[in-house]
Amino acid sequence: MKTTRRSFIQKTALLSGVFSLGFDWFESKANSGIMQQMNPALDANRFNAFLSIENTGKVILYSPNPEIGQGIKTAFPIVVAEELDVDWKQVEVRQANLDTQLFERQLTGGSGALKHSWERLRKAGATARHMLIQAAAQQWGVDASTCKTSKGFVLGPNKGQKLAYGALVDAASRLSVPTEVTYKSRADYQLIGSFVKGVDNYKVLTGKPQYGLDTQKSGMLIAQIVRPPAFGSTLVSFDAAEVKKMPGIIDVVSFKNKVAVVGKSTWEVMQARKKLVCTYSDTSNLESDSTHQKWFDEGMKTDKAKVERKDGDFHAAIAKAAKVVEATYECPFLSHTPMEPMNFFADVRPGSVLLAGPTQVPQSAQKAVATLLGVPENTVQVELTKMGGGFGRRLNNDYALEAAELSSMIKMPVKVMWTREDDMTGGIYRPAVRYHFKAGLNEKGEMIAFYLRGVGLNAGNSTRQDNFPVGAIDNVLIESFNYNSAITTGPWRAPITNFLASAEQSFLDEVAVAAGKDPIQMRLDWLQKVKTNPVGKITYEPDRFIEVIKQVAEKAKWGKKGANVHQGFSVYFSHLSYVAQIAEAKMVDGEPKVTHVTAVTDCGEVINRSGAENQVIGGIIDGYGHAMFSKLSFDKGVPQQKNFDTYKLIRGNEIPTVEAHFVNNGIAPTGLGEPALPPTGGAVANALFAATKKRLYRQPFAGPDNANL
């Protein structure tokens, strides 16, 4: 059959009793066609993302998106298995490597994978089920509409008519591909929305090799790289004479302001690295925390800020306000600190490059390496490994480029391995940001003017100018200003909104107190206005906002928990999902302690309830821990925190209980990996204010800036 790259059903084959149904993950429309015989080697070459049914009845799904712990490798096959109507025990999922001919958006980031592939996955499963029914109906001589399926079997209209999918693959492979199929009713779902164990759980728990650090290749060397101690320093010279004499050391080479120690084993390289003597010079003014504070002060006063949104006349409205509320919030740089430090394997040879490792953006890695080496992209192969966390850090491929460049220099396959100290001091970090808010209230306590300025360091636009409460306020002015810093930054979990939401929701709580209004009712009133008389551009759905707010108030018993339970509310829209949270704090021995968080999330259809709950609970714990404890500071360009002894993450005994609920609305899935984190800082800050009557304006909340808490 003639096909195009965007046809839904691209290829099918009868390969030694295997019915392979290929499908495009990026186009849900099906083309009619006749299955054709194919070369079995195409299967090994991952000719497309495809569903395979063996004659044993086992279903195999190749998942193109990198697995970073977000559970996509489990969620994708759940959708296919549901529409295929197969027993989950018959399903096997395998990780696909990078293939730019067959896949698009083969990445992990922005909570977009399920939203993007939902319709394609349903179509794949439903199409296969339809063809298997057709094959069975022909064999029995009955109308296909009288047949149904159940857990990997086709059931006929007559007593005893039952055939396993595996027994039908031969006949099904010879049928025309349907142009239209019918999906299951939500009422008939057996897998979607249920609790399903992660497909890699057993491997994780038993330590099976699957992460980048587990990569082993023939002839592979190990390398660690010494980078300048300060952002802004330049390598002048290094003395490797003694290092090269040490056991197992193959070479010491420099490139791009770095020095790499290459050897036969990790331990030998680590010991040799300690003996390496490097000399650096400072080529620019090195930045300290005081530098950044000066920039923030200047950025708040500059007349060169960019106007991101302007509704009405803020200045005229604020001048007429009966009451003005304003506050400034600030967050520090943060390290991503994934459990698995950065690492990557590269084998650069004439005419080919093999890469392997944990990257959230394999195609970007391929392009960057091809550009670096001056080779065609199609000569660069990328094998994907499971990632031991990333949180946005692995959206940057600096460590993959290091491996590729080093391999090209030493003419050997090599795995570059970062230590924890490398990971924490070598960038890439969450940008530090300062926000200033101002609100004008009329005599009735209604907000008539809203202002926000964000000043960021390497943050770009540090605002989200179209987010609620914008749309409910008549006079709005939102501005941003950015400083270029030598300190390298990049996306950190829920980029920008990870702190913007905290600051914004804390400020709105302060507005509610000043207006003498309940924080929840105030937002509900605004959302009603958005429904009836919106102001300017609206990028969110007010009804979905209202629903999560009402549900969280009910489930957390807002205002009904008693005198020593102090509640703080927060709600946020990001990555197309809505999350409302209520944090609870109690006074224990004269100190406030956050004890519980209730969350209601509207992320559309919940595919795997187990994975969804873990995403929400994990996001809240992560957001709470970083808001309370974490900070990366600098002195003359040198990061002052180098490991977990000085860079604090949340400890087990500090974790509050978390209750995760979901809105059951049947809407197509939206994001879930990112949205639970942003509201947490605001809910916690508001709960701590309720307990102590002290506002928190700087993160970390448990840091020295808030010692009077």
XYZ file of C-alpha atoms in Angstrom:
709
model
C 0.000 0.000 0.000
C 1.062 3.554 -0.594
C 1.509 5.516 2.597
C 2.688 8.898 3.785
C 4.603 9.717 6.907
C 1.500 11.065 8.568
C -0.807 8.179 7.833
C -2.134 6.653 11.021
C -1.754 3.020 10.065
C 1.530 2.914 8.197
C 2.690 -0.643 8.042
C 1.527 -4.065 9.053
C 3.146 -7.401 8.620
C 2.875 -11.084 9.209
C 6.270 -11.940 10.634
C 6.622 -15.466 11.912
C 3.190 -15.371 13.506
C 3.398 -11.736 14.624
C 0.729 -9.244 13.601
C 2.491 -5.860 13.701
C 0.225 -2.861 13.546
C 2.288 0.280 13.104
C 0.806 3.664 13.822
C 1.870 7.278 13.755
C 1.780 8.918 17.190
C 1.182 12.318 15.653
C -1.786 11.819 13.336
C -5.000 10.151 14.439
C -6.639 9.802 11.028
C -6.476 6.313 9.531
C -5.881 5.423 5.913
C -7.420 2.363 4.372
C -4.955 -0.163 3.022
C -4.051 -3.798 2.676
C -1.396 -5.299 4.928
C 1.747 -6.314 3.187
C 4.634 -8.642 3.825
C 7.617 -6.872 5.353
C 11.224 -7.597 6.078
C 11.540 -8.804 9.693
C 14.567 -6.543 10.091
C 12.247 -3.553 10.012
C 10.909 -4.580 13.395
C 14.386 -4.370 14.899
C 14.841 -1.010 13.236
C 11.760 0.349 14.979
C 10.109 1.261 11.691
C 7.441 3.207 13.602
C 5.899 3.440 16.997
C 3.715 0.324 16.737
C 1.556 -2.214 18.412
C 2.515 -5.854 17.987
C 0.468 -8.904 18.837
C 2.348 -12.182 18.945
C 0.666 -15.491 18.236
C 1.011 -16.164 21.954
C -1.322 -13.232 22.578
C 1.379 -10.989 24.042
C 1.005 -7.313 23.119
C 4.145 -5.210 22.663
C 4.136 -1.427 22.605
C 7.184 0.679 21.788
C 7.105 3.938 23.757
C 8.948 6.839 22.083
C 9.023 9.334 24.949
C 11.892 9.226 27.462
C 10.889 7.902 30.886
C 11.951 10.236 33.664
C 9.829 8.867 36.477
C 6.663 10.608 35.295
C 5.133 7.232 34.435
C 4.615 7.778 30.723
C 6.016 4.338 29.939
C 3.118 2.850 31.899
C 0.393 5.320 30.930
C 0.859 4.976 27.156
C 0.282 1.210 27.045
C -2.666 1.502 29.435
C -4.510 3.570 26.847
C -3.726 1.137 24.035
C -4.536 -1.921 26.135
C -7.852 -0.384 27.191
C -9.034 0.172 23.631
C -7.567 -3.123 22.485
C -9.448 -4.797 25.345
C -6.574 -6.997 26.407
C -5.560 -8.408 29.764
C -2.877 -6.126 31.246
C -0.778 -9.198 32.053
C -0.364 -9.771 28.304
C 1.170 -6.327 27.714
C 4.888 -5.619 27.406
C 6.235 -2.145 26.810
C 9.666 -1.384 25.392
C 11.550 1.880 25.175
C 12.121 3.150 21.645
C 15.349 4.920 20.795
C 15.479 8.201 18.908
C 14.072 7.927 15.400
C 13.384 11.242 13.700
C 11.881 9.527 10.668
C 9.127 7.878 12.665
C 8.538 10.144 15.658
C 7.911 13.768 16.444
C 8.005 15.387 19.870
C 10.102 12.517 21.143
C 10.845 14.318 24.374
C 9.884 14.624 28.022
C 9.045 18.098 29.266
C 6.171 20.477 29.761
C 3.705 17.758 30.774
C 2.624 17.370 27.163
C 3.141 13.713 26.240
C -0.262 12.253 27.118
C -2.157 15.260 25.850
C -0.344 14.938 22.540
C -0.729 11.173 22.124
C -4.105 10.433 23.750
C -6.106 10.248 20.523
C -3.384 8.370 18.634
C -3.073 5.717 21.317
C -6.820 5.156 21.497
C -7.007 4.866 17.719
C -4.186 2.317 17.673
C -5.834 0.023 20.201
C -9.339 0.392 18.780
C -8.161 -0.266 15.219
C -6.407 -3.482 16.182
C -9.466 -4.633 18.134
C -11.740 -3.948 15.144
C -9.549 -5.980 12.790
C -9.344 -8.914 15.181
C -13.136 -8.917 15.462
C -13.417 -8.887 11.673
C -11.048 -11.832 11.404
C -13.021 -13.849 13.955
C -16.376 -12.991 12.343
C -15.170 -14.221 8.952
C -13.974 -17.466 10.474
C -17.327 -18.049 12.157
C -19.391 -16.746 9.234
C -21.233 -14.204 11.376
C -21.756 -10.461 11.260
C -18.908 -8.632 13.012
C -21.415 -6.404 14.808
C -22.621 -9.458 16.755
C -19.149 -10.090 18.165
C -17.423 -8.488 21.122
C -14.098 -8.709 22.913
C -12.959 -9.405 26.442
C -9.409 -9.453 27.831
C -7.646 -10.646 24.705
C -10.443 -12.808 23.272
C -13.076 -12.302 20.591
C -16.461 -13.683 21.629
C -19.006 -14.709 19.011
C -22.810 -14.567 19.158
C -23.173 -18.331 19.496
C -22.382 -20.417 22.542
C -18.768 -21.537 22.713
C -17.496 -19.115 20.067
C -14.288 -17.749 21.579
C -10.905 -17.096 19.962
C -7.739 -15.663 21.483
C -6.167 -12.680 19.754
C -3.011 -14.693 19.151
C -4.967 -17.236 17.116
C -6.300 -14.451 14.864
C -3.116 -12.574 13.957
C -2.675 -14.434 10.656
C -6.179 -13.685 9.428
C -6.203 -10.151 10.823
C -2.977 -9.335 9.023
C -4.686 -9.885 5.665
C -7.591 -7.506 6.223
C -8.059 -3.930 5.108
C -7.348 -1.303 7.715
C -10.589 0.426 8.769
C -10.947 4.156 8.204
C -13.264 4.571 11.190
C -13.416 2.777 14.518
C -15.517 3.094 17.641
C -13.931 3.819 20.993
C -14.963 2.257 24.264
C -17.466 4.079 26.439
C -15.921 5.540 29.611
C -18.375 3.420 31.572
C -16.664 0.308 30.198
C -13.124 1.311 31.138
C -11.302 -1.365 33.116
C -7.729 -0.049 33.025
C -7.993 3.704 32.493
C -8.507 5.355 35.860
C -7.502 2.273 37.840
C -4.378 1.666 39.949
C -1.654 0.075 37.791
C 1.901 -0.650 38.938
C 4.681 0.997 36.971
C 6.046 -1.307 34.279
C 9.619 -0.702 35.484
C 8.914 -1.056 39.212
C 10.453 -4.503 39.511
C 13.602 -3.425 37.672
C 13.930 -0.348 39.861
C 13.459 -2.269 43.106
C 15.855 -5.044 42.141
C 18.531 -2.775 40.721
C 18.377 -4.012 37.145
C 20.596 -1.953 34.809
C 18.478 0.611 32.988
C 19.774 4.073 33.904
C 22.416 6.080 32.096
C 24.958 5.333 34.790
C 24.424 1.624 34.073
C 25.568 2.001 30.456
C 28.333 -0.416 29.537
C 29.817 -0.640 26.038
C 32.713 -2.587 24.626
C 36.006 -0.731 25.033
C 34.370 2.044 27.026
C 36.540 4.383 29.095
C 35.453 6.518 32.028
C 35.989 10.275 32.265
C 35.409 13.000 34.795
C 35.724 16.630 33.897
C 37.136 19.458 35.979
C 35.299 22.720 35.372
C 36.201 26.227 36.584
C 35.376 26.727 40.271
C 33.669 30.062 39.589
C 31.239 31.212 36.918
C 33.347 33.710 34.979
C 36.733 32.023 35.537
C 38.976 30.923 32.677
C 41.396 28.005 32.610
C 44.989 29.237 32.246
C 46.982 26.026 32.625
C 47.012 22.611 34.224
C 49.700 20.198 35.378
C 48.847 16.568 34.635
C 52.315 15.069 34.785
C 51.729 13.159 38.025
C 48.143 12.314 37.147
C 49.144 10.523 33.945
C 51.407 8.228 35.952
C 48.597 7.001 38.173
C 47.106 3.501 37.740
C 44.459 3.124 35.066
C 44.772 6.645 33.665
C 44.763 6.799 29.873
C 44.916 10.524 29.161
C 44.293 14.055 30.453
C 43.002 16.534 27.863
C 41.581 20.046 27.898
C 38.778 21.541 25.837
C 36.429 24.518 26.161
C 37.730 25.766 29.516
C 37.637 22.233 30.975
C 40.058 19.420 31.741
C 39.048 15.774 31.379
C 40.691 12.883 33.214
C 40.202 9.652 31.262
C 40.811 6.204 32.636
C 39.755 2.581 32.851
C 37.567 2.731 35.966
C 35.501 5.198 37.945
C 37.571 4.838 41.110
C 40.894 5.303 39.333
C 39.620 8.422 37.571
C 38.245 9.883 40.804
C 41.546 9.399 42.609
C 43.547 10.882 39.752
C 41.269 13.891 39.501
C 42.135 14.859 43.071
C 45.793 15.183 42.070
C 45.127 17.432 39.067
C 46.427 20.991 39.501
C 44.633 23.694 37.508
C 45.227 27.439 37.374
C 42.432 29.910 36.564
C 42.086 33.622 35.919
C 39.054 35.812 36.426
C 37.983 37.298 33.096
C 35.049 39.322 34.401
C 33.486 40.711 37.530
C 32.518 37.624 39.481
C 28.987 37.635 40.838
C 28.029 37.292 44.498
C 24.686 37.347 46.269
C 25.230 41.074 46.864
C 25.597 41.559 43.082
C 22.242 39.929 42.491
C 20.535 41.989 45.185
C 21.877 45.145 43.553
C 20.510 44.026 40.186
C 17.118 43.255 41.694
C 16.991 46.716 43.266
C 17.901 48.355 39.957
C 15.471 46.209 37.995
C 12.585 47.250 40.192
C 13.315 50.923 39.475
C 14.262 50.859 35.795
C 12.048 52.499 33.203
C 13.188 49.944 30.608
C 11.012 47.068 31.763
C 9.002 45.349 29.046
C 5.232 45.676 29.227
C 3.847 42.137 28.975
C 0.165 43.028 29.431
C -1.904 46.181 29.788
C -5.649 46.228 30.421
C -7.373 49.513 31.190
C -5.400 52.227 32.978
C -3.612 50.885 36.036
C -2.020 54.189 37.066
C -5.302 56.090 36.988
C -7.093 53.327 38.884
C -4.448 52.975 41.599
C -4.511 56.726 42.156
C -8.237 56.503 42.953
C -7.995 53.395 45.131
C -9.364 53.575 48.665
C -6.699 51.118 49.817
C -3.411 49.966 48.283
C -1.730 46.643 49.056
C 1.788 45.909 47.854
C 4.440 43.314 48.554
C 7.751 42.033 47.190
C 8.739 38.367 46.958
C 12.070 36.758 46.108
C 13.442 33.293 45.402
C 17.062 32.077 45.135
C 18.833 29.993 42.544
C 18.098 26.289 42.962
C 19.932 23.164 41.864
C 17.908 20.389 40.217
C 19.753 17.726 42.239
C 18.321 14.639 40.521
C 19.183 11.371 42.232
C 21.236 10.307 39.200
C 23.973 12.866 38.444
C 24.617 13.880 34.841
C 26.284 11.272 32.661
C 26.455 10.309 28.984
C 28.180 7.831 26.701
C 29.616 8.667 23.295
C 31.459 6.693 20.657
C 32.543 8.946 17.788
C 33.870 7.109 14.762
C 34.383 7.999 11.108
C 30.907 8.033 9.577
C 28.965 7.281 12.746
C 28.303 8.534 16.269
C 26.646 6.454 18.969
C 25.225 8.254 21.991
C 23.519 6.691 24.991
C 22.255 8.222 28.194
C 19.576 10.036 30.132
C 18.254 13.010 28.179
C 14.821 14.569 28.152
C 15.375 15.844 24.594
C 17.173 13.208 22.523
C 16.576 14.949 19.201
C 18.108 18.157 20.532
C 21.088 16.113 21.697
C 21.402 14.597 18.237
C 21.295 17.990 16.526
C 23.707 19.611 18.959
C 26.258 16.811 18.632
C 25.960 16.783 14.845
C 26.592 20.536 14.766
C 29.500 20.253 17.201
C 31.209 17.512 15.206
C 30.212 18.788 11.772
C 28.545 15.523 10.756
C 25.104 14.777 9.252
C 22.371 14.317 11.837
C 21.392 10.935 10.404
C 24.821 9.569 11.341
C 24.174 10.261 15.041
C 22.298 7.481 16.823
C 20.821 8.098 20.300
C 19.901 5.253 22.636
C 17.535 6.288 25.418
C 17.974 5.140 28.989
C 15.716 5.568 31.977
C 16.494 8.709 33.962
C 17.012 8.953 37.689
C 15.223 12.282 37.839
C 15.679 15.374 35.781
C 13.194 18.115 36.741
C 14.233 20.087 33.656
C 17.994 19.693 34.132
C 18.163 17.114 31.371
C 16.526 19.477 28.907
C 20.051 20.853 28.557
C 22.505 18.552 26.789
C 25.792 20.092 27.921
C 26.914 16.787 29.435
C 26.105 14.891 26.214
C 28.167 17.392 24.241
C 31.057 16.884 26.665
C 31.003 13.159 26.032
C 30.825 13.562 22.255
C 33.611 16.112 22.071
C 35.845 14.106 24.374
C 35.290 10.897 22.392
C 36.146 12.702 19.158
C 39.401 13.923 20.715
C 40.624 10.672 22.267
C 39.243 8.461 19.464
C 37.729 6.084 21.997
C 34.270 5.335 23.392
C 33.848 7.111 26.703
C 31.272 7.670 29.423
C 31.436 11.057 31.118
C 30.320 10.899 34.747
C 29.560 13.878 36.969
C 29.868 13.656 40.743
C 27.248 15.133 43.086
C 29.530 18.118 43.595
C 29.857 18.549 39.824
C 26.098 18.391 39.531
C 25.500 21.057 42.158
C 28.269 23.476 41.201
C 28.358 23.143 37.412
C 24.917 24.648 36.589
C 22.234 24.579 35.140
C 20.058 26.236 37.862
C 16.602 27.619 38.416
C 16.819 31.394 37.852
C 16.621 33.704 40.851
C 13.666 36.090 40.578
C 12.111 39.010 42.441
C 8.452 40.002 42.072
C 6.673 43.167 43.136
C 2.872 43.239 43.336
C 0.511 46.130 43.900
C -3.274 46.039 44.183
C -5.796 48.839 44.458
C -9.101 48.282 46.309
C -12.226 50.425 46.200
C -14.449 51.269 49.178
C -16.218 47.887 48.876
C -12.967 45.959 49.060
C -13.081 45.061 45.350
C -9.788 44.929 43.471
C -9.853 47.556 40.744
C -6.146 47.597 39.846
C -3.431 44.916 39.688
C 0.281 45.349 39.012
C 3.158 42.892 38.720
C 6.789 43.401 37.839
C 9.146 40.456 37.587
C 12.927 40.880 37.584
C 14.850 37.737 36.766
C 18.426 36.595 36.288
C 18.593 34.693 32.995
C 14.829 34.148 33.311
C 13.613 35.822 30.125
C 10.002 36.804 30.742
C 9.633 35.999 34.449
C 5.858 36.568 34.380
C 2.876 34.691 32.996
C 0.896 37.693 31.901
C -2.315 35.907 30.916
C -2.828 33.878 34.085
C -5.648 34.375 36.573
C -6.559 36.785 38.206
C -5.900 38.606 34.961
C -9.197 38.570 33.101
C -11.148 39.464 36.236
C -9.544 42.857 36.946
C -10.369 45.956 34.895
C -6.978 47.645 35.186
C -3.865 45.501 34.875
C -0.208 46.243 34.189
C 2.369 43.451 34.041
C 6.040 44.110 33.293
C 9.259 42.119 33.181
C 12.958 42.868 33.189
C 15.822 40.423 32.744
C 19.510 40.543 33.653
C 22.068 38.427 31.840
C 24.148 36.564 34.387
C 27.296 34.464 34.006
C 25.573 31.833 36.146
C 24.006 29.299 33.807
C 20.284 28.705 34.241
C 17.549 26.702 32.587
C 14.104 25.197 33.126
C 13.453 23.918 36.639
C 10.320 21.915 37.402
C 7.275 23.986 36.277
C 9.492 26.722 34.818
C 8.832 30.253 36.127
C 5.495 29.283 37.672
C 7.301 27.262 40.359
C 7.825 30.506 42.300
C 5.520 32.941 40.518
C 2.519 30.942 41.735
C 3.836 30.975 45.297
C 4.359 34.732 45.258
C 1.098 35.491 43.488
C -1.055 33.271 45.697
C 0.588 34.674 48.839
C -0.132 38.196 47.639
C -3.767 37.441 46.828
C -4.154 36.088 50.349
C -2.822 39.399 51.625
C -5.308 41.227 49.405
C -8.162 39.127 50.806
C -7.180 40.008 54.376
C -6.943 43.712 53.497
C -10.357 43.544 51.800
C -11.902 41.658 54.707
C -12.885 38.773 52.416
C -12.593 35.011 52.523
C -9.686 34.069 50.195
C -11.698 31.333 48.499
C -14.885 33.338 48.055
C -12.887 36.273 46.695
C -11.491 34.106 43.909
C -14.875 32.541 43.171
C -16.357 36.038 42.808
C -13.598 36.980 40.366
C -14.154 33.841 38.337
C -17.865 34.598 38.061
C -16.912 37.964 36.625
C -14.621 36.261 34.109
C -17.581 34.129 33.016
C -19.932 37.078 32.561
C -17.675 40.019 31.716
C -14.059 39.008 31.008
C -11.359 41.641 30.622
C -8.959 41.143 27.710
C -7.424 37.842 26.660
C -8.400 34.725 28.626
C -6.281 31.557 28.416
C -8.004 29.476 31.104
C -11.468 28.011 31.671
C -13.183 29.642 34.677
C -15.581 26.737 35.236
C -12.704 24.306 35.721
C -11.070 26.768 38.129
C -14.318 27.024 40.086
C -14.724 23.253 40.308
C -11.289 22.523 41.808
C -11.736 25.381 44.273
C -15.127 24.169 45.457
C -13.986 20.575 45.724
C -10.847 21.349 47.724
C -12.812 23.564 50.112
C -15.228 20.700 50.705
C -12.646 17.944 51.042
C -10.360 19.967 53.331
C -13.296 21.286 55.388
C -12.188 24.870 54.832
C -12.625 26.918 57.998
C -14.063 24.021 59.971
C -10.994 22.291 61.389
C -10.835 23.932 64.821
C -8.725 26.545 66.561
C -5.302 24.906 66.258
C -5.587 23.957 62.589
C -4.558 26.966 60.493
C -5.359 26.683 56.806
C -3.849 28.328 53.756
C -5.406 28.261 50.293
C -3.842 28.383 46.840
C -5.017 27.611 43.311
C -3.151 27.724 40.034
C -3.459 26.957 36.339
C -0.373 25.761 34.508
C 0.426 23.297 31.743
C -3.301 23.187 30.884
C -4.277 21.749 34.279
C -5.900 23.216 37.386
C -4.753 22.472 40.936
C -6.249 23.813 44.162
C -4.550 23.151 47.499
C -5.233 23.770 51.155
C -2.271 23.419 53.506
C -2.716 22.987 57.247
C -0.330 24.172 59.937
C -0.369 23.612 63.677
C 1.564 25.257 66.478
C 3.761 22.611 68.127
C 5.820 23.703 71.138
C 5.446 27.300 70.031
C 6.619 26.589 66.468
C 4.469 26.328 63.335
C 4.485 22.995 61.539
C 2.821 22.134 58.242
C 1.036 18.844 58.845
C -1.276 18.189 55.905
C -1.998 19.271 52.333
C -5.214 18.542 50.458
C -5.119 18.861 46.671
C -7.761 18.667 43.974
C -6.490 18.414 40.415
C -8.272 18.750 37.098
C -5.923 17.186 34.557
C -8.690 15.689 32.440
C -8.912 11.919 32.177
C -6.698 10.219 34.752
C -5.007 7.318 32.978
C -3.232 5.555 35.840
C -4.573 6.538 39.246
C -1.477 5.179 40.956
C 0.867 7.214 38.790
C -1.339 10.305 39.005
C -1.430 10.263 42.793
C 2.335 9.817 42.908
C 2.806 12.781 40.564
C 0.622 15.066 42.671
C 1.999 13.931 46.027
C 5.578 14.066 44.742
C 5.058 17.517 43.239
C 3.645 18.864 46.504
C 6.458 17.395 48.607
C 9.009 18.762 46.149
C 7.385 22.191 46.121
C 7.088 22.288 49.903
C 10.655 21.111 50.511
C 12.251 23.601 48.144
C 10.076 26.463 49.396
C 11.060 25.695 52.997
C 14.709 24.717 52.853
C 16.680 24.981 49.596
C 18.973 27.782 48.474
C 22.037 28.099 46.267
C 24.175 31.140 47.050
C 27.312 32.598 45.428
C 30.481 34.342 46.502
C 32.639 35.748 43.691
C 31.110 33.321 41.209
C 31.611 30.235 43.388
C 28.545 28.215 44.468
C 28.618 27.977 48.257
C 26.614 24.755 48.517
C 28.319 21.716 47.031
C 26.511 18.715 48.486
C 23.556 17.800 50.647
C 25.379 18.655 53.865
C 24.957 22.366 53.060
C 22.196 22.309 50.435
C 19.192 21.130 52.350
C 16.422 19.047 50.845
C 13.345 17.985 52.761
C 13.833 15.065 55.165
C 11.392 12.251 55.720
C 10.276 13.473 59.137
C 9.450 16.897 57.665
C 7.029 15.655 55.036
C 3.353 16.454 55.681
C 0.625 13.999 54.788
C -0.791 14.699 51.340
C -4.279 13.902 50.105
C -4.727 13.831 46.307
C -8.140 14.049 44.621
C -9.070 14.392 40.961
C -11.965 15.938 39.088
C -13.749 13.218 37.114
C -14.881 15.116 34.037
C -13.789 12.870 31.147
C -11.947 15.667 29.349
C -8.938 14.579 27.267
C -5.792 14.362 29.443
C -3.744 17.496 30.070
C -0.512 18.021 31.980
C 0.260 16.393 35.323
C 4.037 16.222 35.819
C 4.359 19.972 36.448
C 1.074 21.515 37.733
C 0.941 20.198 41.325
C 4.141 21.956 42.392
C 3.432 25.677 41.695
C 0.473 26.186 44.097
C 2.231 24.535 47.044
C 4.474 27.404 48.141
C 1.517 29.781 48.335
C -0.697 27.356 50.242
C 2.106 26.715 52.747
C 2.966 30.415 53.158
C -0.696 31.269 53.712
C -1.111 28.468 56.268
C 1.991 29.643 58.142
C 0.636 33.200 58.126
C -2.661 31.954 59.529
C -0.720 30.245 62.313
C 1.791 33.007 63.108
C 0.358 36.231 61.591
C 3.742 36.729 59.924
C 4.075 36.986 56.147
C 6.825 35.167 54.256
C 8.345 37.089 51.371
C 11.583 35.212 50.700
C 12.297 31.585 50.029
C 13.493 29.455 51.641
C 10.897 30.041 54.355
C 13.045 28.294 56.974
C 16.113 30.328 55.973
C 17.771 33.185 57.903
C 15.648 35.827 56.122
C 12.626 34.468 57.975
C 14.276 33.805 61.329
C 11.468 35.666 63.097
C 8.866 33.140 61.910
